[in-house]
PDB file of C-alpha atoms and ligand atoms in Angstrom:
ATOM      1  CA  MET P 300     -34.467-200.045  17.491  1.00  0.00           C
ATOM      2  CA  LYS P 301     -33.720-198.602  14.895  1.00  0.00           C
ATOM      3  CA  LEU P 302     -29.824-199.617  13.600  1.00  0.00           C
ATOM      4  CA  LYS P 303     -29.585-195.313  13.593  1.00  0.00           C
ATOM      5  CA  GLU P 304     -30.535-195.287  17.121  1.00  0.00           C
ATOM      6  CA  LEU P 305     -28.368-198.423  18.769  1.00  0.00           C
ATOM      7  CA  LYS P 306     -25.110-196.598  17.303  1.00  0.00           C
ATOM      8  CA  HIS P 307     -26.344-193.389  18.858  1.00  0.00           C
ATOM      9  CA  ASN P 308     -26.596-195.235  22.151  1.00  0.00           C
ATOM     10  CA  PHE P 309     -23.862-196.794  21.910  1.00  0.00           C
ATOM     11  CA  THR P 310     -21.707-193.862  21.355  1.00  0.00           C
ATOM     12  CA  GLU P 311     -23.265-192.136  24.219  1.00  0.00           C
ATOM     13  CA  THR P 312     -22.602-194.811  26.146  1.00  0.00           C
ATOM     14  CA  LEU P 313     -18.469-194.745  25.356  1.00  0.00           C
ATOM     15  CA  SER P 314     -18.242-191.276  25.386  1.00  0.00           C
ATOM     16  CA  GLU P 315     -16.895-191.054  28.767  1.00  0.00           C
ATOM     17  CA  VAL P 316     -14.037-193.821  27.726  1.00  0.00           C
ATOM     18  CA  TYR P 317     -12.879-194.169  24.962  1.00  0.00           C
ATOM     19  CA  PRO P 318     -12.523-191.416  21.733  1.00  0.00           C
ATOM     20  CA  SER P 319     -14.944-191.556  19.091  1.00  0.00           C
ATOM     21  CA  GLU P 320     -12.781-193.056  16.392  1.00  0.00           C
ATOM     22  CA  GLU P 321     -12.483-195.436  18.406  1.00  0.00           C
ATOM     23  CA  ILE P 322     -15.664-195.928  19.523  1.00  0.00           C
ATOM     24  CA  GLN P 323     -16.812-195.592  15.554  1.00  0.00           C
ATOM     25  CA  SER P 324     -13.836-198.558  15.714  1.00  0.00           C
ATOM     26  CA  PHE P 325     -15.563-200.802  18.057  1.00  0.00           C
ATOM     27  CA  PHE P 326     -19.276-199.916  16.331  1.00  0.00           C
ATOM     28  CA  SER P 327     -18.210-201.452  13.255  1.00  0.00           C
ATOM     29  CA  ILE P 328     -16.376-204.560  14.292  1.00  0.00           C
ATOM     30  CA  LEU P 329     -19.624-205.664  16.007  1.00  0.00           C
ATOM     31  CA  SER P 330     -21.930-204.725  13.635  1.00  0.00           C
ATOM     32  CA  GLU P 331     -19.466-206.422  10.872  1.00  0.00           C
ATOM     33  CA  LYS P 332     -19.920-210.004  13.628  1.00  0.00           C
ATOM     34  CA  TYR P 333     -23.671-209.888  14.824  1.00  0.00           C
ATOM     35  CA  LEU P 334     -25.408-208.238  12.152  1.00  0.00           C
ATOM     36  CA  ASN P 335     -22.846-209.054   9.214  1.00  0.00           C
ATOM     37  CA  LEU P 336     -22.286-205.745   7.479  1.00  0.00           C
ATOM     38  CA  ALA P 337     -19.421-204.207   6.671  1.00  0.00           C
ATOM     39  CA  ARG P 338     -18.887-200.620   7.675  1.00  0.00           C
ATOM     40  CA  VAL P 339     -20.745-198.402   4.764  1.00  0.00           C
ATOM     41  CA  GLN P 340     -23.361-200.367   5.451  1.00  0.00           C
ATOM     42  CA  ILE P 341     -24.039-198.711   8.783  1.00  0.00           C
ATOM     43  CA  THR P 342     -24.924-195.664   7.753  1.00  0.00           C
ATOM     44  CA  LEU P 343     -26.858-197.183   4.419  1.00  0.00           C
ATOM     45  CA  GLU P 344     -29.238-199.639   6.398  1.00  0.00           C
ATOM     46  CA  ALA P 345     -29.619-196.971   9.588  1.00  0.00           C
ATOM     47  CA  ASP P 346     -33.047-197.283   9.916  1.00  0.00           C
ATOM     48  CA  LYS P 347     -32.822-200.883   9.564  1.00  0.00           C
ATOM     49  CA  GLU P 348     -35.034-202.764  12.884  1.00  0.00           C
ATOM     50  CA  ILE P 349     -32.447-204.926  14.810  1.00  0.00           C
ATOM     51  CA  ASP P 350     -33.847-207.755  16.796  1.00  0.00           C
ATOM     52  CA  SER P 351     -33.806-208.016  20.331  1.00  0.00           C
ATOM     53  CA  THR P 352     -31.743-211.044  20.746  1.00  0.00           C
ATOM     54  CA  ILE P 353     -28.797-208.289  18.915  1.00  0.00           C
ATOM     55  CA  LEU P 354     -29.977-206.290  20.965  1.00  0.00           C
ATOM     56  CA  LYS P 355     -28.797-207.813  23.618  1.00  0.00           C
ATOM     57  CA  LYS P 356     -25.228-209.290  22.533  1.00  0.00           C
ATOM     58  CA  PHE P 357     -24.556-205.223  21.924  1.00  0.00           C
ATOM     59  CA  GLU P 358     -26.138-204.605  25.694  1.00  0.00           C
ATOM     60  CA  THR P 359     -23.222-207.141  26.348  1.00  0.00           C
ATOM     61  CA  ALA P 360     -20.585-206.192  24.178  1.00  0.00           C
ATOM     62  CA  LEU P 361     -21.354-202.580  25.523  1.00  0.00           C
ATOM     63  CA  ALA P 362     -21.078-203.411  29.526  1.00  0.00           C
ATOM     64  CA  ARG P 363     -17.593-205.310  28.657  1.00  0.00           C
ATOM     65  CA  LEU P 364     -16.319-202.188  26.479  1.00  0.00           C
ATOM     66  CA  LYS P 365     -17.324-200.108  29.902  1.00  0.00           C
ATOM     67  CA  LYS P 366     -15.644-201.869  32.213  1.00  0.00           C
ATOM     68  CA  GLN P 367     -12.308-201.885  29.163  1.00  0.00           C
ATOM     69  CA  GLU P 368     -11.943-205.244  28.188  1.00  0.00           C
ATOM     70  CA  PRO P 369     -10.242-205.789  24.229  1.00  0.00           C
ATOM     71  CA  ILE P 370     -12.534-205.674  22.048  1.00  0.00           C
ATOM     72  CA  GLN P 371     -10.890-208.774  20.324  1.00  0.00           C
ATOM     73  CA  TYR P 372     -11.641-210.080  23.728  1.00  0.00           C
ATOM     74  CA  ILE P 373     -15.139-209.814  23.386  1.00  0.00           C
ATOM     75  CA  VAL P 374     -15.456-210.538  19.989  1.00  0.00           C
ATOM     76  CA  GLY P 375     -13.550-213.698  20.940  1.00  0.00           C
ATOM     77  CA  ASP P 376     -11.202-213.211  17.813  1.00  0.00           C
ATOM     78  CA  THR P 377      -8.556-211.144  16.244  1.00  0.00           C
ATOM     79  CA  GLU P 378      -6.186-211.015  12.685  1.00  0.00           C
ATOM     80  CA  PHE P 379      -2.905-211.444  12.763  1.00  0.00           C
ATOM     81  CA  TYR P 380      -0.725-211.921   9.316  1.00  0.00           C
ATOM     82  CA  SER P 381      -3.371-211.747   7.447  1.00  0.00           C
ATOM     83  CA  LEU P 382      -5.021-214.729   9.286  1.00  0.00           C
ATOM     84  CA  THR P 383      -7.462-215.257  12.173  1.00  0.00           C
ATOM     85  CA  PHE P 384      -7.158-216.178  15.517  1.00  0.00           C
ATOM     86  CA  ASN P 385      -8.928-216.854  18.510  1.00  0.00           C
ATOM     87  CA  VAL P 386      -8.200-214.877  21.345  1.00  0.00           C
ATOM     88  CA  ASN P 387      -9.549-214.961  25.198  1.00  0.00           C
ATOM     89  CA  LYS P 388      -8.545-214.568  28.508  1.00  0.00           C
ATOM     90  CA  ASN P 389      -5.941-217.128  28.320  1.00  0.00           C
ATOM     91  CA  THR P 390      -4.180-215.751  25.725  1.00  0.00           C
ATOM     92  CA  LEU P 391      -1.886-212.163  24.811  1.00  0.00           C
ATOM     93  CA  ILE P 392      -4.117-210.781  21.326  1.00  0.00           C
ATOM     94  CA  PRO P 393      -1.064-210.815  19.096  1.00  0.00           C
ATOM     95  CA  ARG P 394       0.544-206.871  18.428  1.00  0.00           C
ATOM     96  CA  PRO P 395       1.249-206.004  15.210  1.00  0.00           C
ATOM     97  CA  GLU P 396       4.808-205.207  15.944  1.00  0.00           C
ATOM     98  CA  THR P 397       5.446-209.529  16.324  1.00  0.00           C
ATOM     99  CA  GLU P 398       4.132-209.317  12.787  1.00  0.00           C
ATOM    100  CA  GLU P 399       7.297-207.987  11.629  1.00  0.00           C
ATOM    101  CA  LEU P 400       9.265-210.750  13.282  1.00  0.00           C
ATOM    102  CA  VAL P 401       7.170-213.557  11.794  1.00  0.00           C
ATOM    103  CA  ASP P 402       8.009-211.474   8.509  1.00  0.00           C
ATOM    104  CA  TRP P 403      11.947-211.605   8.817  1.00  0.00           C
ATOM    105  CA  ILE P 404      11.608-214.752   9.876  1.00  0.00           C
ATOM    106  CA  ILE P 405       9.967-215.607   6.313  1.00  0.00           C
ATOM    107  CA  GLU P 406      11.825-213.636   4.443  1.00  0.00           C
ATOM    108  CA  ASP P 407      15.184-215.655   5.553  1.00  0.00           C
ATOM    109  CA  SER P 408      13.656-218.908   5.113  1.00  0.00           C
ATOM    110  CA  VAL P 409      11.221-219.452   2.745  1.00  0.00           C
ATOM    111  CA  SER P 410      14.046-220.316   0.209  1.00  0.00           C
ATOM    112  CA  GLU P 411      14.566-223.405   1.863  1.00  0.00           C
ATOM    113  CA  LYS P 412      13.010-225.886   0.580  1.00  0.00           C
ATOM    114  CA  ARG P 413      14.544-229.159   2.741  1.00  0.00           C
ATOM    115  CA  SER P 414      12.273-231.113   4.077  1.00  0.00           C
ATOM    116  CA  ASN P 415      13.742-231.109   7.796  1.00  0.00           C
ATOM    117  CA  TYR P 416      14.167-227.785   7.681  1.00  0.00           C
ATOM    118  CA  SER P 417      12.328-226.759  11.414  1.00  0.00           C
ATOM    119  CA  ILE P 418      11.510-224.498  13.443  1.00  0.00           C
ATOM    120  CA  LEU P 419      10.189-224.258  17.335  1.00  0.00           C
ATOM    121  CA  ASP P 420       8.120-220.994  18.877  1.00  0.00           C
ATOM    122  CA  ILE P 421       8.685-220.831  22.550  1.00  0.00           C
ATOM    123  CA  GLY P 422       5.722-219.362  24.658  1.00  0.00           C
ATOM    124  CA  THR P 423       3.634-219.746  21.541  1.00  0.00           C
ATOM    125  CA  GLY P 424       0.073-218.342  23.348  1.00  0.00           C
ATOM    126  CA  SER P 425      -2.394-218.157  20.794  1.00  0.00           C
ATOM    127  CA  GLY P 426       0.172-219.314  18.294  1.00  0.00           C
ATOM    128  CA  CYS P 427       0.375-216.238  15.943  1.00  0.00           C
ATOM    129  CA  ILE P 428       4.081-217.002  14.881  1.00  0.00           C
ATOM    130  CA  ALA P 429       3.881-220.694  14.688  1.00  0.00           C
ATOM    131  CA  ILE P 430       0.790-220.794  13.056  1.00  0.00           C
ATOM    132  CA  SER P 431       1.524-217.593  11.129  1.00  0.00           C
ATOM    133  CA  LEU P 432       5.207-219.556  10.016  1.00  0.00           C
ATOM    134  CA  ALA P 433       3.858-222.449   9.542  1.00  0.00           C
ATOM    135  CA  LYS P 434       1.480-221.191   6.597  1.00  0.00           C
ATOM    136  CA  ASN P 435       3.478-219.639   5.341  1.00  0.00           C
ATOM    137  CA  LEU P 436       6.941-222.290   4.901  1.00  0.00           C
ATOM    138  CA  THR P 437       4.994-225.243   3.882  1.00  0.00           C
ATOM    139  CA  SER P 438       7.972-227.335   3.533  1.00  0.00           C
ATOM    140  CA  ALA P 439       8.411-227.065   7.024  1.00  0.00           C
ATOM    141  CA  THR P 440       8.055-228.297  10.499  1.00  0.00           C
ATOM    142  CA  VAL P 441       6.815-226.494  13.245  1.00  0.00           C
ATOM    143  CA  SER P 442       6.366-227.275  16.666  1.00  0.00           C
ATOM    144  CA  ALA P 443       5.856-225.180  19.548  1.00  0.00           C
ATOM    145  CA  LEU P 444       5.428-224.918  23.641  1.00  0.00           C
ATOM    146  CA  ASP P 445       3.986-222.886  26.421  1.00  0.00           C
ATOM    147  CA  TYR P 446       3.328-223.850  29.820  1.00  0.00           C
ATOM    148  CA  SER P 447      -0.434-222.254  29.963  1.00  0.00           C
ATOM    149  CA  PHE P 448      -2.570-225.549  29.069  1.00  0.00           C
ATOM    150  CA  GLU P 449      -5.035-223.662  28.569  1.00  0.00           C
ATOM    151  CA  ALA P 450      -3.377-221.242  26.238  1.00  0.00           C
ATOM    152  CA  LEU P 451      -2.084-224.501  24.067  1.00  0.00           C
ATOM    153  CA  LYS P 452      -5.901-225.594  23.393  1.00  0.00           C
ATOM    154  CA  THR P 453      -6.687-222.035  22.004  1.00  0.00           C
ATOM    155  CA  ALA P 454      -3.328-222.652  19.980  1.00  0.00           C
ATOM    156  CA  GLU P 455      -4.833-226.313  18.461  1.00  0.00           C
ATOM    157  CA  GLU P 456      -7.989-224.561  17.841  1.00  0.00           C
ATOM    158  CA  ASN P 457      -6.178-222.145  16.004  1.00  0.00           C
ATOM    159  CA  ALA P 458      -3.988-224.618  14.010  1.00  0.00           C
ATOM    160  CA  LYS P 459      -7.675-226.275  12.903  1.00  0.00           C
ATOM    161  CA  LEU P 460      -9.569-222.681  11.948  1.00  0.00           C
ATOM    162  CA  ASN P 461      -5.811-222.227   9.582  1.00  0.00           C
ATOM    163  CA  ASN P 462      -5.278-225.898   7.799  1.00  0.00           C
ATOM    164  CA  VAL P 463      -2.212-226.224   9.725  1.00  0.00           C
ATOM    165  CA  THR P 464      -0.077-228.915  11.169  1.00  0.00           C
ATOM    166  CA  VAL P 465       1.782-227.682  14.523  1.00  0.00           C
ATOM    167  CA  GLN P 466       2.718-229.770  16.499  1.00  0.00           C
ATOM    168  CA  PHE P 467       2.152-227.959  20.523  1.00  0.00           C
ATOM    169  CA  PHE P 468       3.831-229.588  23.791  1.00  0.00           C
ATOM    170  CA  GLN P 469       3.047-228.538  27.143  1.00  0.00           C
ATOM    171  CA  LYS P 470       7.031-227.120  28.631  1.00  0.00           C
ATOM    172  CA  ASP P 471       7.268-224.524  31.354  1.00  0.00           C
ATOM    173  CA  ILE P 472      10.953-223.506  30.254  1.00  0.00           C
ATOM    174  CA  LEU P 473      12.490-221.788  32.508  1.00  0.00           C
ATOM    175  CA  LYS P 474      12.480-225.636  34.045  1.00  0.00           C
ATOM    176  CA  VAL P 475      13.582-228.061  30.764  1.00  0.00           C
ATOM    177  CA  GLY P 476      16.612-228.600  30.296  1.00  0.00           C
ATOM    178  CA  THR P 477      16.246-230.287  27.454  1.00  0.00           C
ATOM    179  CA  LEU P 478      14.726-229.289  24.171  1.00  0.00           C
ATOM    180  CA  PRO P 479      12.884-232.826  21.735  1.00  0.00           C
ATOM    181  CA  GLN P 480      15.041-232.623  19.266  1.00  0.00           C
ATOM    182  CA  GLN P 481      17.540-229.792  17.024  1.00  0.00           C
ATOM    183  CA  TYR P 482      16.091-226.938  15.043  1.00  0.00           C
ATOM    184  CA  ASP P 483      17.137-224.740  12.187  1.00  0.00           C
ATOM    185  CA  VAL P 484      15.053-221.787  13.709  1.00  0.00           C
ATOM    186  CA  ILE P 485      13.506-220.654  17.156  1.00  0.00           C
ATOM    187  CA  VAL P 486      11.905-218.097  18.397  1.00  0.00           C
ATOM    188  CA  SER P 487       9.972-216.093  21.019  1.00  0.00           C
ATOM    189  CA  ASN P 488       8.240-213.104  22.106  1.00  0.00           C
ATOM    190  CA  PRO P 489       8.286-214.148  25.970  1.00  0.00           C
ATOM    191  CA  PRO P 490       7.413-212.144  28.762  1.00  0.00           C
ATOM    192  CA  TYR P 491       9.401-208.285  28.512  1.00  0.00           C
ATOM    193  CA  VAL P 492       7.684-206.090  30.028  1.00  0.00           C
ATOM    194  CA  ARG P 493       8.630-205.119  33.788  1.00  0.00           C
ATOM    195  CA  GLU P 494       6.943-205.140  36.842  1.00  0.00           C
ATOM    196  CA  LEU P 495       8.172-200.758  36.827  1.00  0.00           C
ATOM    197  CA  GLU P 496       6.149-200.657  33.710  1.00  0.00           C
ATOM    198  CA  LYS P 497       3.193-201.181  34.450  1.00  0.00           C
ATOM    199  CA  LEU P 498       2.818-197.288  35.567  1.00  0.00           C
ATOM    200  CA  GLU P 499       2.874-196.593  31.560  1.00  0.00           C
ATOM    201  CA  MET P 500      -0.109-199.309  30.708  1.00  0.00           C
ATOM    202  CA  GLN P 501      -3.374-199.177  29.583  1.00  0.00           C
ATOM    203  CA  SER P 502      -5.956-200.431  32.305  1.00  0.00           C
ATOM    204  CA  ASN P 503      -7.464-203.313  29.042  1.00  0.00           C
ATOM    205  CA  VAL P 504      -4.113-204.715  29.530  1.00  0.00           C
ATOM    206  CA  LEU P 505      -3.244-204.088  32.422  1.00  0.00           C
ATOM    207  CA  ASP P 506      -6.212-205.850  33.599  1.00  0.00           C
ATOM    208  CA  HIS P 507      -7.739-207.938  30.826  1.00  0.00           C
ATOM    209  CA  GLU P 508      -4.942-209.070  29.535  1.00  0.00           C
ATOM    210  CA  PRO P 509      -3.124-212.363  31.107  1.00  0.00           C
ATOM    211  CA  ALA P 510       0.252-210.951  33.889  1.00  0.00           C
ATOM    212  CA  SER P 511       1.553-214.151  33.345  1.00  0.00           C
ATOM    213  CA  ALA P 512       2.218-213.201  29.727  1.00  0.00           C
ATOM    214  CA  LEU P 513       3.850-210.083  29.907  1.00  0.00           C
ATOM    215  CA  PHE P 514       5.660-209.485  33.027  1.00  0.00           C
ATOM    216  CA  VAL P 515       8.685-210.340  34.406  1.00  0.00           C
ATOM    217  CA  SER P 516      10.227-208.789  37.821  1.00  0.00           C
ATOM    218  CA  ASN P 517      12.204-205.876  37.818  1.00  0.00           C
ATOM    219  CA  SER P 518      15.361-207.677  39.264  1.00  0.00           C
ATOM    220  CA  ASP P 519      16.104-209.999  36.580  1.00  0.00           C
ATOM    221  CA  PRO P 520      14.109-207.862  33.665  1.00  0.00           C
ATOM    222  CA  LEU P 521      15.824-211.074  30.687  1.00  0.00           C
ATOM    223  CA  LEU P 522      15.669-214.222  32.694  1.00  0.00           C
ATOM    224  CA  PHE P 523      13.963-215.876  29.115  1.00  0.00           C
ATOM    225  CA  TYR P 524      15.947-214.703  26.861  1.00  0.00           C
ATOM    226  CA  ARG P 525      19.226-215.720  28.575  1.00  0.00           C
ATOM    227  CA  THR P 526      17.486-219.471  29.452  1.00  0.00           C
ATOM    228  CA  ILE P 527      16.536-219.756  25.534  1.00  0.00           C
ATOM    229  CA  ALA P 528      19.820-218.687  24.678  1.00  0.00           C
ATOM    230  CA  ARG P 529      21.174-221.469  26.513  1.00  0.00           C
ATOM    231  CA  LEU P 530      19.198-223.412  25.174  1.00  0.00           C
ATOM    232  CA  SER P 531      19.692-222.716  22.249  1.00  0.00           C
ATOM    233  CA  LEU P 532      23.177-222.787  21.609  1.00  0.00           C
ATOM    234  CA  ARG P 533      22.514-226.463  22.310  1.00  0.00           C
ATOM    235  CA  TYR P 534      19.251-227.103  20.362  1.00  0.00           C
ATOM    236  CA  LEU P 535      20.263-225.062  17.523  1.00  0.00           C
ATOM    237  CA  LYS P 536      22.034-226.615  14.667  1.00  0.00           C
ATOM    238  CA  PRO P 537      24.772-225.281  13.688  1.00  0.00           C
ATOM    239  CA  ASN P 538      24.699-221.944  11.368  1.00  0.00           C
ATOM    240  CA  GLY P 539      21.288-222.472  12.915  1.00  0.00           C
ATOM    241  CA  LYS P 540      18.654-218.605  13.797  1.00  0.00           C
ATOM    242  CA  LEU P 541      17.016-216.976  17.348  1.00  0.00           C
ATOM    243  CA  TYR P 542      15.134-215.196  16.022  1.00  0.00           C
ATOM    244  CA  PHE P 543      13.207-212.710  19.754  1.00  0.00           C
ATOM    245  CA  GLU P 544      10.878-210.051  20.135  1.00  0.00           C
ATOM    246  CA  ILE P 545      12.464-207.502  22.835  1.00  0.00           C
ATOM    247  CA  ASN P 546      11.635-204.715  25.236  1.00  0.00           C
ATOM    248  CA  GLU P 547      12.642-201.588  23.622  1.00  0.00           C
ATOM    249  CA  TYR P 548      14.454-200.613  27.138  1.00  0.00           C
ATOM    250  CA  LEU P 549      16.471-203.253  26.993  1.00  0.00           C
ATOM    251  CA  SER P 550      18.332-203.839  23.859  1.00  0.00           C
ATOM    252  CA  LYS P 551      22.182-202.754  25.215  1.00  0.00           C
ATOM    253  CA  GLU P 552      21.748-204.937  27.901  1.00  0.00           C
ATOM    254  CA  LEU P 553      19.771-207.648  26.181  1.00  0.00           C
ATOM    255  CA  ILE P 554      23.006-207.237  23.096  1.00  0.00           C
ATOM    256  CA  ASP P 555      25.722-207.973  26.000  1.00  0.00           C
ATOM    257  CA  SER P 556      24.323-210.206  27.392  1.00  0.00           C
ATOM    258  CA  LEU P 557      23.419-212.871  24.644  1.00  0.00           C
ATOM    259  CA  LYS P 558      26.886-211.884  23.113  1.00  0.00           C
ATOM    260  CA  GLN P 559      28.416-213.373  26.729  1.00  0.00           C
ATOM    261  CA  GLU P 560      26.687-216.464  26.575  1.00  0.00           C
ATOM    262  CA  GLY P 561      28.367-217.092  23.635  1.00  0.00           C
ATOM    263  CA  TYR P 562      26.380-215.615  19.782  1.00  0.00           C
ATOM    264  CA  PRO P 563      28.843-212.920  18.710  1.00  0.00           C
ATOM    265  CA  ASN P 564      26.612-211.982  15.240  1.00  0.00           C
ATOM    266  CA  ILE P 565      23.463-210.061  16.746  1.00  0.00           C
ATOM    267  CA  GLU P 566      21.502-208.104  14.546  1.00  0.00           C
ATOM    268  CA  LEU P 567      18.506-205.974  15.980  1.00  0.00           C
ATOM    269  CA  ARG P 568      15.584-204.119  13.819  1.00  0.00           C
ATOM    270  CA  LYS P 569      13.538-201.686  14.734  1.00  0.00           C
ATOM    271  CA  ASP P 570       9.642-202.036  14.287  1.00  0.00           C
ATOM    272  CA  PHE P 571       6.862-200.083  12.818  1.00  0.00           C
ATOM    273  CA  ARG P 572       7.393-196.595  15.680  1.00  0.00           C
ATOM    274  CA  GLY P 573      10.794-197.076  15.384  1.00  0.00           C
ATOM    275  CA  LYS P 574      12.560-198.887  18.350  1.00  0.00           C
ATOM    276  CA  ASP P 575      13.936-201.328  18.844  1.00  0.00           C
ATOM    277  CA  ARG P 576      11.917-204.582  18.206  1.00  0.00           C
ATOM    278  CA  ILE P 577      13.414-207.846  17.040  1.00  0.00           C
ATOM    279  CA  LEU P 578      16.609-209.892  17.134  1.00  0.00           C
ATOM    280  CA  LEU P 579      18.310-212.167  15.701  1.00  0.00           C
ATOM    281  CA  CYS P 580      21.519-214.527  16.712  1.00  0.00           C
ATOM    282  CA  ARG P 581      23.294-216.267  15.064  1.00  0.00           C
ATOM    283  CA  LYS P 582      24.637-219.627  15.566  1.00  0.00           C
ATOM    284  CA  SER P 583      28.416-219.623  14.928  1.00  0.00           C
ATOM    285  CA  LYS P 584      28.823-223.422  13.815  1.00  0.00           C
TER     286      LYS P 584
HETATM  287  C1  SAM E 784       4.649-212.023  25.365  1.00  0.00           C
HETATM  288  S1  SAM E 784       3.498-214.121  25.313  1.00  0.00           S
HETATM  289  C2  SAM E 784       3.666-214.195  23.698  1.00  0.00           C
HETATM  290  C3  SAM E 784       2.346-215.056  22.744  1.00  0.00           C
HETATM  291  C4  SAM E 784       2.081-215.358  21.814  1.00  0.00           C
HETATM  292  N1  SAM E 784       3.638-215.665  20.981  1.00  0.00           N
HETATM  293  C5  SAM E 784       2.260-213.661  20.623  1.00  0.00           C
HETATM  294  O1  SAM E 784       3.722-213.999  20.129  1.00  0.00           O
HETATM  295  O2  SAM E 784       1.727-212.826  21.074  1.00  0.00           O
HETATM  296  C6  SAM E 784       4.434-215.360  25.910  1.00  0.00           C
HETATM  297  C7  SAM E 784       4.460-215.884  25.907  1.00  0.00           C
HETATM  298  O3  SAM E 784       5.061-216.827  27.211  1.00  0.00           O
HETATM  299  C8  SAM E 784       4.272-217.891  27.607  1.00  0.00           C
HETATM  300  N2  SAM E 784       5.301-218.519  29.122  1.00  0.00           N
HETATM  301  C9  SAM E 784       5.152-217.891  30.297  1.00  0.00           C
HETATM  302  N3  SAM E 784       5.645-217.418  31.251  1.00  0.00           N
HETATM  303  C10 SAM E 784       6.598-218.878  30.447  1.00  0.00           C
HETATM  304  C11 SAM E 784       6.954-220.549  30.858  1.00  0.00           C
HETATM  305  N4  SAM E 784       7.965-220.650  32.162  1.00  0.00           N
HETATM  306  N5  SAM E 784       7.521-221.159  30.004  1.00  0.00           N
HETATM  307  C12 SAM E 784       6.822-221.623  28.426  1.00  0.00           C
HETATM  308  N6  SAM E 784       5.668-220.567  28.400  1.00  0.00           N
HETATM  309  C13 SAM E 784       5.684-219.316  29.279  1.00  0.00           C
HETATM  310  C14 SAM E 784       2.840-217.456  28.298  1.00  0.00           C
HETATM  311  O4  SAM E 784       1.768-218.343  28.281  1.00  0.00           O
HETATM  312  C15 SAM E 784       2.505-216.033  26.989  1.00  0.00           C
HETATM  313  O5  SAM E 784       1.738-217.210  26.008  1.00  0.00           O
END
């Protein structure tokens, strides 16, 4: 089969499930992965014969896309902060909003050259935050925890892939009473989507991404933030900083709650979509 026929069949098969722009984007991601062809070459090489092994790969990907599985899980990786991260069903797919959180921390920390400057990422998943920080803040010591053993395995692979050192450890943040040391920066993008928000979500997220990375109860959606804020009061160094990614609908309640926990000085930033998304809490002493 020629490349142009493959593209035609691919587009036809998915046309009832996705808009055409998205289908073209999937085709180009898969062509790059399986055929090593850049987007422009797809048109230039339209008459290229595709062998049966490659056709099988496209067929498998097509079947998974029809079930609305995210393309990142199908190809096995994604890009975050200009780095490549392996992802799978045990890890959340890193979101562009989270890049803004990383950006903020780098901006605030880049002039720090202390050899004992230390950062902890809570709920690391693929390791995207911790690894991007380690890559860009080369004199910092970066640690990261998650309660999912499988996620930590992927995060470790990702640290190797990106040639950085991050100390990963397995802990349930809702159960630990202690952390191994004091930190200059603690950062977390914890689960924050309320069960009631499931109605607004698409099945590519709901059916495929790990629910334990996303959802919190309707009755106590700020549980992770309160727990991490309390621990951070004890485990941040004087003038240490606590950064959070947050639920856009809960920014007011969250800021009130964090003030009550002992952080009078809180800065909120919106994401590129104009939604309340990232917070910095400064420890006063
Ligand atoms: C929203 S995801 C964030 C993943 C990654 N940091 C990112 O920004 O893409 C939340 C992460 O918290 C982890 N997590 C959930 N409950 C936890 C708990 N009780 N203790 C530690 N980690 C937990 C999940 O496994 C998941 O990796």
